Short mmCIF file of the C-alpha atoms (twelve columns), coordinates in Angstrom:
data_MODEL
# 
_entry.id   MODEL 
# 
loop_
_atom_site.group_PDB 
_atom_site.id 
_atom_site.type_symbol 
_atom_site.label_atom_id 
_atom_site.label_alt_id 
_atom_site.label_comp_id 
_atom_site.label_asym_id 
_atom_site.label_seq_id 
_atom_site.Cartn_x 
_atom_site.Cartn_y 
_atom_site.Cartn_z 
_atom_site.pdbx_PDB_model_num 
ATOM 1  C CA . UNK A 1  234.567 -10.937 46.343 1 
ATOM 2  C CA . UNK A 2  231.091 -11.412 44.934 1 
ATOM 3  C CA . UNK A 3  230.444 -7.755  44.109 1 
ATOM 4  C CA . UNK A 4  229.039 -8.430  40.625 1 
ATOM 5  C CA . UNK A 5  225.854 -10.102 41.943 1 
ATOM 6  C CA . UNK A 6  222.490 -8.081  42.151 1 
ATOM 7  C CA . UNK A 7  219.455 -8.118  44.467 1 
ATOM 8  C CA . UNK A 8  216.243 -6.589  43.696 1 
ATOM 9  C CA . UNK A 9  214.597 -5.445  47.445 1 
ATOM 10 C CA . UNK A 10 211.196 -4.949  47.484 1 
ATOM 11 C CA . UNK A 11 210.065 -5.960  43.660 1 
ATOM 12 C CA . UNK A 12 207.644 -8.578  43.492 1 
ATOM 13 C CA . UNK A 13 206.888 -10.377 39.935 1 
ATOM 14 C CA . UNK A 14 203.784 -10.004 38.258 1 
ATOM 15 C CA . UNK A 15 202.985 -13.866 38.660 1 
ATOM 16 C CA . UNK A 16 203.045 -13.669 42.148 1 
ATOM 17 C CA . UNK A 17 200.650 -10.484 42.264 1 
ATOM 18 C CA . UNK A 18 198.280 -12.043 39.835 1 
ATOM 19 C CA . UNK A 19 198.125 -15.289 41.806 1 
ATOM 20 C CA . UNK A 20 198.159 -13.606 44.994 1 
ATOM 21 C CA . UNK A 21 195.148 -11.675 43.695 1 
ATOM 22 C CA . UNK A 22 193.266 -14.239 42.288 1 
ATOM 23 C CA . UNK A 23 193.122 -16.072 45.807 1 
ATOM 24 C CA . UNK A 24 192.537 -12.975 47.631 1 
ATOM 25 C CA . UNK A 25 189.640 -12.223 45.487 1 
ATOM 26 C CA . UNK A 26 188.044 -15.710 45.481 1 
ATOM 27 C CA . UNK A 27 188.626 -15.540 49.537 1 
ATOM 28 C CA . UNK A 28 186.531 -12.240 49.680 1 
ATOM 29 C CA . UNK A 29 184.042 -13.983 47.647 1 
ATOM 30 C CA . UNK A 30 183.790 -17.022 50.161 1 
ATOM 31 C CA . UNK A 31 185.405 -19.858 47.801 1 
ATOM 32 C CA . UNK A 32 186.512 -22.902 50.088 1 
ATOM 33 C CA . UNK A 33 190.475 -22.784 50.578 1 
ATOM 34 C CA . UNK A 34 190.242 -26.529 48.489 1 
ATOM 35 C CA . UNK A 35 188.422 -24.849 45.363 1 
ATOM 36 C CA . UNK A 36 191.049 -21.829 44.997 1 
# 
């Protein structure tokens, strides 16, 4: 019935945290939303 399959709750990968930093950080600095 499907019982072999696997979810991971709550990890994130470390692309998304470096790319979701990298636009945070540029926000904060006052980039334009086009430039990021």
């Amino acid at each position: 019935m499907g019982g072999d399959e696997t979810q991971t709750v709550g990890l994130v990968p470390d692309e998304f945290v470096e790319g979701y930093e990298y636009i945070t950080e540029h926000i904060c600095d006052g980039a334009p939303l086009k430039d990021i």
